[in-house]
Each structure stands twice: as structure tokens, then as C-alpha cells.
Amino acid sequence: MTRKVGNTTYRCTSSKGGLRWRPKSTVSNTVSNTVTTTTLRPAAGHFAATCGSLGNPCPTTATAKSDISECKVADMTYRTHDGGSQGFPRPPRAKSGKASLNILVLPIRYQGMTVAESTVRQRFDLEFKQSQEFMTRNSYGKVKLNFTIPPANEWPQVDVSPQQFVSSRESDLLRVTQDALNLITRTDLGAYDSIYVVAADGSWYWGGGGGIFEHPSGQLYGVYFQTGPASMANFPHNLGHTAYYFEDLYIHQYYMTRPNIDPFPMRYDIMSTGPDYSGWNRWLAGFLADDEIICLPDTGVTTAHRVTHINRADGQRLIVLPTATGKALFAEYIDNAVHIYELDSYIPHGAGPLKTLGTIAPGRTATFGGMTFKILGADTASVYLEIQR
């Protein structure tokens, strides 16, 4: 998969340190994956109303009465040493429910980088603005992002190129990141929820996140290192890692063992190839409250439920259907579709634990995982979804 920044096309390929974006001209023709770009679209896409405001009565719905804990599905492959999890309870360092995230973005001037401080700030300000719009929409206004770029006199300077800085450390992400942090003299790094060590300029991209690092500030978590353009920071996706400890929902190169494997089994989440976080990830992050979830653990019944569009700020917006320990089906109303997807938490990070099963629109009935879904109608904010289970 590729993405274009300016006049340079990048391809994502594997390396010793994980997936890396590299200029297309320098990469061999191999199977590759990608993360989503920072192009964010606004919330939109409601079905035409068939009831409610038109004077037509809407379908009768059932009241979901169950223990919400039955729907807080655990991640059966959660590994405490690398932190990522697609289930409950959340990892102890995840910022779930935190109203304000403080994010340090610290540029390094590599050899020959004389770009003005004002230019660097202007480039990143666009990314900050798009990221805050994304977070406001996905958190329903509950989370504010506070980005800080220190003054230029605090930016480390090195006398080698970004390529030399990386290659001299054998392209080992943990080693590269630790040595970059060693260049930072300020001692308040531990006060930030996420730290992004970036390049002041340049078009050559290399980067990644994860790990635990040592610094005079103390042990550091939630650190992301990158070279290349500001647009490659991809804050909405990478904050999913550094702040919320979500897993990647695209398939990593290591698991691309057959040519017919879909690299994007989960279609509508920015941790894969979508424009927003899925409803499940929003619940994990604390954006959706327990009373905004329709929890349906019972089987052998048919019920109808009002499901509000996922990007509206009130109403019940996610249906959770636990199917077994560590597994569940989900239904949510996204743009012009009801998205049905499943969690199999026995599938590890990078191998596709979340998977889109399909979408339905009014007039269509579909069966997934032994459950039948049918849209009975729509009002201006919600759909009425019948589930036979």
C-alpha cells in the first residue's frame, strides 16, 4: 500500500523495527500494509427518515436489561509488556476517561536542517487542528488535545542525516528512540501523556512507537519517533497507540503469509483504514459511557433496538453481542450503513483481532455469526435494528 506526501510517494514495508514508510523508489516490490492517512472527513451520512418526524410511528423497541459487565469482553492475548489491548479492563497506563491529553512534539534538527521555527510550527499546526477536530468528533467533545512544541533553542541538533542516525543504530526502533530521547535536556517529559520526537524538516520518513524508555524525567511510555514530514505523524492513529493502547487493526507484514489475505479486515476504524474510531474502541477509550451501550448477552430471542448514529453526541450508539469468552459481535450506525463486525481477541496484535463482517442498509437482511440483522426503519438520528439471535 502507498501514500503520497507532496511529490513523494511512500510505500509501507517491513523492517527489523516493524512496519516503516519508505520512498517508493527505494523499496522492492513486496506485499505491504499501511496505516490510514490524516485526511479526515466530517460526520455525515444518515439514512432518510421513515418515521418520527414524518408523523409515522417508529417501531417498538425492547428495553435491554442486563449486567453491562457481560459485554466488557476481555482480551485473551493481552501482553502486559507491550501494553496494547482490544478488551477490558484497560491497561493501567491507558488514558481512558482523561479529559485532557498533553502531548509534547519535539523536533530534532538533523544535518543541514536550517528551516525556520515558524515554518515548523505552521506545518504542525495543520496536523494539530485536524487531530483536534477528529478527537472532538470521536470523543463527543469530552477530550481536548494540548500540543506543545518547545522553543527552537530546546531542539536537539545532530551532525548526521536522519538516514545516518537510524542506520548507525541498525534500524532498531527501541535503540533509535532511546538515543533520540537522550538528546533532550528538559526534565519534565514524564508530565506528558504522549511524546512525539520528530524531524524539523526533510522528506525521508522512518518511525514507529512502543516500548519503555529511561530519561532523567523518569521512565517514559507513550513515545513515538519519526523522521520526515509533519503529515506523517498521523496523530489520530498514533494517539490510539500512545494514549489509548489500541492495537493495530490492519495486518502486519509478519502475518501476511498468503497472497489472498485481506490486509484490512476491519474497514471502519482509523486503527486500520477508516476515518474514525469504531464504537468498540470509543467505549474502550471512555468516550462512550456504559449506559450508551446496548448489551445483549441473551440468545434464542428476537428484539428490536434504537441505535443512534455513532457520531451523534447522545443516545445508545453501540450494540454488543458477546458470543464466547474473548469474543463478540457489534453493530453500529455509521455513515449510510449499519456496520456489523466481530472481535476475536484470541487473534494477537497485528493479525486482525477485529473484522468487518458486512454492512446493511434499509430493506436488506443479513446473517452474521448465526445472528440475523434487519433495519426496520429510521428517524432523523437513529435506525431501528431487529436482531434475531
Coordinates of C-alpha atoms in Angstrom, one line a residue:
M1 CA 0.0 0.0 0.0
T2 CA 1.2 3.5 -0.7
R3 CA 0.5 7.1 0.3
K4 CA 1.7 10.4 -1.2
V5 CA 3.1 13.4 0.6
G6 CA 3.9 16.4 -1.7
N7 CA 5.6 14.9 -4.7
T8 CA 6.9 11.9 -2.9
T9 CA 5.1 8.5 -2.9
Y10 CA 5.8 6.3 0.1
R11 CA 5.3 2.5 0.5
C12 CA 4.9 0.7 3.8
T13 CA 7.2 -2.2 4.2
S14 CA 8.6 -4.4 7.0
S15 CA 12.0 -3.8 8.7
K16 CA 13.8 -5.0 11.8
G17 CA 11.9 -2.4 13.8
G18 CA 8.4 -3.2 12.4
L19 CA 6.4 -1.5 9.6
R20 CA 8.1 1.5 8.1
W21 CA 7.2 4.1 5.4
R22 CA 9.9 4.5 2.8
P23 CA 10.1 6.4 -0.5
K24 CA 8.6 4.1 -3.2
S25 CA 11.7 4.3 -5.4
T26 CA 13.8 2.7 -2.7
V27 CA 11.5 -0.2 -1.9
S28 CA 11.4 -3.6 -3.6
N29 CA 8.1 -5.0 -4.9
T30 CA 6.9 -6.8 -1.8
V31 CA 3.5 -7.3 -0.1
S32 CA 2.9 -4.3 2.1
N33 CA 0.5 -2.8 4.6
T34 CA -0.4 0.8 5.6
V35 CA -1.9 2.9 8.3
T36 CA -4.6 5.4 7.5
T37 CA -3.7 8.9 6.4
T38 CA -4.5 12.1 8.2
T39 CA -7.2 13.1 5.8
L40 CA -10.3 13.3 8.0
R41 CA -13.8 13.7 6.8
P42 CA -16.7 15.2 8.8
A43 CA -19.5 13.2 10.3
A44 CA -22.3 12.7 7.8
G45 CA -24.4 10.0 6.2
H46 CA -27.8 9.5 7.9
F47 CA -30.5 7.3 6.2
A48 CA -33.6 9.1 5.0
A49 CA -36.1 9.1 7.9
T50 CA -39.1 6.8 7.6
C51 CA -40.7 7.5 10.9
G52 CA -40.9 10.0 13.7
S53 CA -40.7 13.5 12.2
L54 CA -42.9 12.3 9.3
G55 CA -45.8 11.5 11.6
N56 CA -45.4 7.8 11.1
P57 CA -44.9 5.8 14.3
C58 CA -41.4 4.3 14.7
P59 CA -41.0 0.5 15.5
T60 CA -41.5 -0.6 19.1
T61 CA -38.2 -1.3 20.8
A62 CA -37.1 -3.6 23.6
T63 CA -35.5 -2.5 26.8
A64 CA -32.1 -4.1 27.2
K65 CA -31.8 -5.2 30.8
S66 CA -28.5 -6.9 31.5
D67 CA -25.4 -6.7 33.5
I68 CA -23.1 -4.4 31.5
S69 CA -20.1 -6.4 32.7
E70 CA -21.2 -9.3 30.5
C71 CA -20.4 -7.1 27.5
K72 CA -17.0 -5.9 28.7
V73 CA -15.2 -8.6 26.7
A74 CA -11.6 -9.4 27.9
D75 CA -8.6 -9.5 25.6
M76 CA -7.3 -13.1 25.7
T77 CA -3.9 -12.2 24.1
Y78 CA -3.2 -9.1 26.2
R79 CA 0.5 -8.8 26.9
T80 CA 1.4 -6.5 29.8
H81 CA 5.0 -5.9 28.4
D82 CA 3.9 -4.1 25.2
G83 CA 0.6 -2.7 26.5
G84 CA -1.8 -2.9 23.6
S85 CA -5.3 -4.4 24.3
Q86 CA -8.6 -4.7 22.4
G87 CA -10.6 -5.5 25.5
F88 CA -11.5 -4.8 29.1
P89 CA -10.1 -4.0 31.6
R90 CA -8.0 -1.3 30.1
P91 CA -4.2 -1.3 30.5
P92 CA -3.1 0.7 33.6
R93 CA -1.3 3.4 31.5
A94 CA -4.2 3.9 29.1
K95 CA -5.7 7.4 29.3
S96 CA -9.3 6.2 29.1
G97 CA -11.7 8.8 30.5
K98 CA -9.0 11.5 30.8
A99 CA -10.5 14.9 29.7
S100 CA -7.2 16.5 28.5
L101 CA -4.2 14.9 26.8
N102 CA -0.9 16.8 27.0
I103 CA 1.3 16.0 24.0
L104 CA 4.9 17.1 23.6
V105 CA 6.1 17.3 20.0
L106 CA 9.9 17.9 20.0
P107 CA 11.7 18.4 16.7
I108 CA 15.3 17.4 16.1
R109 CA 17.5 19.4 13.6
Y110 CA 19.4 16.8 11.7
Q111 CA 22.4 17.8 9.5
G112 CA 21.6 20.7 7.1
M113 CA 18.2 21.5 8.6
T114 CA 18.0 25.3 8.7
V115 CA 14.2 25.6 8.4
A116 CA 12.7 28.5 10.4
E117 CA 10.9 27.7 13.7
S118 CA 7.8 29.5 12.4
T119 CA 7.7 27.2 9.3
V120 CA 7.9 24.1 11.5
R121 CA 5.1 25.3 13.7
Q122 CA 3.0 26.2 10.7
R123 CA 3.4 22.7 9.3
F124 CA 2.4 21.0 12.6
D125 CA -0.4 23.4 13.4
L126 CA -2.4 22.0 10.5
E127 CA -1.9 18.5 11.9
F128 CA -2.9 19.7 15.3
K129 CA -6.1 21.3 14.0
Q130 CA -7.1 18.2 12.1
S131 CA -6.4 16.0 15.1
Q132 CA -8.4 18.1 17.5
E133 CA -11.4 18.1 15.1
F134 CA -11.0 14.3 14.9
M135 CA -10.9 13.9 18.7
T136 CA -13.8 16.3 19.3
R137 CA -15.9 14.2 17.0
N138 CA -14.9 10.8 18.3
S139 CA -14.9 11.7 22.0
Y140 CA -18.2 13.8 21.7
G141 CA -16.3 16.8 23.0
K142 CA -15.0 15.0 26.1
V143 CA -11.3 15.1 25.3
K144 CA -9.1 18.1 24.5
L145 CA -5.7 17.7 22.9
N146 CA -3.0 20.1 24.1
F147 CA 0.0 20.1 21.8
T148 CA 3.3 21.7 22.8
I149 CA 6.3 22.4 20.6
P150 CA 9.1 23.8 22.8
P151 CA 11.0 26.9 21.6
A152 CA 13.7 26.2 19.0
N153 CA 16.6 26.7 21.4
E154 CA 15.5 23.4 23.0
W155 CA 15.5 21.4 19.8
P156 CA 18.4 18.9 19.7
Q157 CA 20.9 19.3 16.9
V158 CA 22.9 16.4 15.4
D159 CA 25.6 16.4 12.7
V160 CA 24.3 13.5 10.7
S161 CA 21.3 13.0 8.4
P162 CA 18.1 11.2 9.6
Q163 CA 19.1 8.2 7.5
Q164 CA 22.5 8.0 9.2
F165 CA 21.0 8.5 12.6
V166 CA 18.8 5.5 12.0
S167 CA 21.1 3.2 10.1
S168 CA 24.0 3.7 12.6
R169 CA 21.7 2.0 15.2
E170 CA 20.9 -0.9 12.8
S171 CA 17.4 0.5 12.3
D172 CA 16.5 -0.8 15.8
L173 CA 13.4 1.3 16.8
L174 CA 13.9 1.0 20.5
R175 CA 17.6 1.9 20.3
V176 CA 16.9 4.8 17.9
T177 CA 14.2 6.2 20.1
Q178 CA 16.2 5.9 23.3
D179 CA 19.2 7.7 21.8
A180 CA 16.9 10.4 20.5
L181 CA 15.4 10.9 24.0
N182 CA 18.9 11.1 25.4
L183 CA 19.4 14.3 23.3
I184 CA 16.5 16.0 25.1
T185 CA 17.7 18.1 28.1
R186 CA 14.3 19.2 29.6
T187 CA 13.4 17.2 32.7
D188 CA 9.6 17.3 32.6
L189 CA 8.9 14.7 30.0
G190 CA 7.1 12.5 32.5
A191 CA 4.4 15.1 32.8
Y192 CA 3.2 14.5 29.2
D193 CA 0.6 11.9 28.2
S194 CA 2.4 11.3 24.8
I195 CA 5.7 12.3 23.4
Y196 CA 6.5 12.6 19.7
V197 CA 10.1 13.0 18.7
V198 CA 10.0 14.3 15.1
A199 CA 12.3 15.8 12.5
A200 CA 12.4 19.6 12.0
D201 CA 12.4 19.1 8.2
G202 CA 13.1 16.6 5.5
S203 CA 11.1 14.1 3.3
W204 CA 12.6 10.8 4.3
Y205 CA 10.2 9.0 6.6
W206 CA 11.0 6.3 9.2
G207 CA 9.4 5.8 12.5
G208 CA 7.3 3.8 15.0
G209 CA 6.2 3.6 18.6
G210 CA 6.1 1.4 21.6
G211 CA 8.5 0.5 24.4
I212 CA 9.6 1.8 27.8
F213 CA 12.4 4.3 27.9
E214 CA 14.8 5.8 30.5
H215 CA 15.3 9.5 31.0
P216 CA 16.2 11.9 33.8
S217 CA 12.5 12.7 33.8
G218 CA 11.9 9.0 34.8
Q219 CA 10.6 6.1 32.9
L220 CA 8.7 7.1 29.7
Y221 CA 5.8 5.5 28.0
G222 CA 3.7 6.5 25.0
V223 CA 6.7 7.7 22.9
Y224 CA 6.6 7.9 19.2
F225 CA 9.7 8.6 17.0
Q226 CA 9.6 9.7 13.4
T227 CA 11.6 11.5 10.7
G228 CA 10.0 13.0 7.6
P229 CA 7.1 15.4 7.0
A230 CA 4.8 16.6 9.7
S231 CA 1.9 15.0 7.9
M232 CA 3.4 11.6 8.6
A233 CA 2.8 12.0 12.4
N234 CA -0.7 10.7 11.8
F235 CA -1.8 11.8 15.3
P236 CA -5.3 10.3 15.3
H237 CA -4.0 6.8 14.6
N238 CA -0.9 7.0 16.7
L239 CA -2.6 8.5 19.7
G240 CA -4.7 5.4 19.5
H241 CA -1.5 3.6 20.5
T242 CA 0.3 6.1 22.7
A243 CA -2.7 7.3 24.7
Y244 CA -5.4 4.6 24.5
Y245 CA -3.3 1.5 23.9
F246 CA -5.3 0.3 21.0
E247 CA -3.9 -2.4 18.7
D248 CA -3.3 -2.0 15.0
L249 CA -6.3 -3.3 13.2
Y250 CA -4.5 -3.9 9.8
I251 CA -2.5 -7.0 9.2
H252 CA 1.2 -6.7 9.9
Q253 CA 3.7 -7.9 7.4
Y254 CA 4.7 -10.9 9.6
Y255 CA 1.2 -12.3 9.3
M256 CA 0.9 -11.8 5.5
T257 CA 1.6 -15.4 4.9
R258 CA -0.7 -15.9 1.9
P259 CA -1.3 -13.6 -1.2
N260 CA -5.0 -13.7 -0.6
I261 CA -5.0 -12.3 2.9
D262 CA -7.0 -9.1 3.2
P263 CA -4.6 -6.5 4.8
F264 CA -7.6 -4.5 6.2
P265 CA -10.1 -6.9 7.7
M266 CA -11.5 -4.1 9.8
R267 CA -12.9 -1.5 7.4
Y268 CA -14.2 1.4 9.5
D269 CA -11.6 2.2 12.2
I270 CA -8.7 4.6 11.9
M271 CA -6.5 1.9 13.5
S272 CA -6.9 0.2 10.2
T273 CA -8.3 2.1 7.1
G274 CA -11.3 4.1 8.4
P275 CA -11.9 7.8 9.1
D276 CA -12.9 7.4 12.8
Y277 CA -12.6 5.1 15.8
S278 CA -15.1 2.3 15.9
G279 CA -17.8 2.2 18.6
W280 CA -15.9 -0.6 20.4
N281 CA -12.7 1.5 20.6
R282 CA -14.7 4.5 21.7
W283 CA -16.1 2.5 24.6
L284 CA -12.6 1.3 25.5
A285 CA -11.4 4.9 25.5
G286 CA -14.2 6.1 27.7
F287 CA -15.8 8.2 25.1
L288 CA -19.0 6.1 25.3
A289 CA -20.4 5.5 28.8
D290 CA -21.8 2.2 29.9
D291 CA -25.4 3.5 29.7
E292 CA -24.8 4.3 26.0
I293 CA -24.2 0.7 25.2
I294 CA -26.9 -1.8 24.3
C295 CA -25.7 -5.1 25.9
L296 CA -27.4 -8.2 24.5
P297 CA -25.9 -11.4 26.1
D298 CA -29.1 -13.4 25.7
T299 CA -29.7 -15.9 22.9
G300 CA -32.8 -17.5 21.4
V301 CA -34.8 -14.3 21.2
T302 CA -35.6 -11.6 18.6
T303 CA -35.7 -8.0 19.7
A304 CA -35.6 -4.5 18.1
H305 CA -33.4 -1.6 19.3
R306 CA -33.0 2.1 18.5
V307 CA -29.3 2.7 17.6
T308 CA -28.2 6.3 17.2
H309 CA -25.6 7.3 14.6
I310 CA -22.1 6.8 16.1
N311 CA -21.1 10.4 15.6
R312 CA -24.0 12.0 17.4
A313 CA -23.4 13.1 21.0
D314 CA -26.3 11.3 22.8
G315 CA -28.3 8.1 22.6
Q316 CA -27.3 4.5 22.7
R317 CA -24.7 4.1 19.9
L318 CA -23.3 0.6 20.1
I319 CA -24.8 -2.9 20.3
V320 CA -22.6 -5.5 21.9
L321 CA -23.4 -9.2 21.5
P322 CA -20.9 -11.4 23.5
T323 CA -20.6 -14.8 21.8
A324 CA -18.0 -16.5 23.9
T325 CA -15.1 -15.7 26.3
G326 CA -13.0 -13.1 24.5
K327 CA -15.4 -12.8 21.5
A328 CA -18.3 -10.6 20.5
L329 CA -20.3 -9.2 17.6
F330 CA -21.0 -5.4 17.3
A331 CA -23.5 -3.3 15.4
E332 CA -23.3 0.5 15.0
Y333 CA -24.8 3.1 12.7
I334 CA -22.0 4.7 10.6
D335 CA -22.3 6.8 7.5
N336 CA -25.0 5.4 5.3
A337 CA -24.7 1.9 6.7
V338 CA -25.1 -0.3 9.8
H339 CA -21.7 -1.8 10.3
I340 CA -21.5 -5.4 11.7
Y341 CA -18.1 -6.5 13.0
E342 CA -16.6 -9.1 15.3
L343 CA -13.9 -9.3 17.9
D344 CA -11.8 -12.5 18.3
S345 CA -9.3 -11.5 21.0
Y346 CA -7.5 -14.8 20.7
I347 CA -6.1 -13.3 17.5
P348 CA -3.0 -11.2 18.5
H349 CA -1.9 -7.7 17.7
G350 CA -1.1 -7.3 14.1
A351 CA -3.1 -10.3 12.9
G352 CA -6.6 -8.7 12.8
P353 CA -8.5 -9.2 16.1
L354 CA -11.4 -7.0 14.8
K355 CA -13.0 -7.8 11.5
T356 CA -15.8 -6.3 9.4
L357 CA -18.4 -8.9 8.6
G358 CA -20.5 -6.6 6.5
T359 CA -22.9 -3.6 6.3
I360 CA -26.6 -3.4 5.8
A361 CA -28.9 -0.6 4.6
P362 CA -32.7 -0.3 4.9
G363 CA -34.5 -3.1 3.1
R364 CA -31.7 -5.6 3.5
T365 CA -31.5 -8.5 5.9
A366 CA -28.2 -10.2 6.6
T367 CA -26.9 -13.0 8.8
F368 CA -23.5 -12.9 10.5
G369 CA -22.3 -15.3 13.2
G370 CA -25.6 -17.1 13.4
M371 CA -27.5 -13.8 14.1
T372 CA -29.8 -12.1 11.6
F373 CA -29.9 -8.3 11.4
K374 CA -32.7 -6.2 9.7
I375 CA -33.3 -2.5 9.6
L376 CA -37.0 -1.8 10.4
G377 CA -36.9 1.9 9.9
A378 CA -35.0 5.2 10.6
D379 CA -35.7 8.5 12.2
T380 CA -33.5 11.6 11.8
A381 CA -30.9 10.4 14.3
S382 CA -31.2 6.6 14.6
V383 CA -32.0 3.3 13.0
Y384 CA -34.4 0.7 14.4
L385 CA -32.5 -2.6 14.2
E386 CA -34.0 -6.0 14.7
I387 CA -31.7 -8.8 15.8
Q388 CA -32.6 -12.5 15.8
R389 CA -30.2 -14.4 17.9

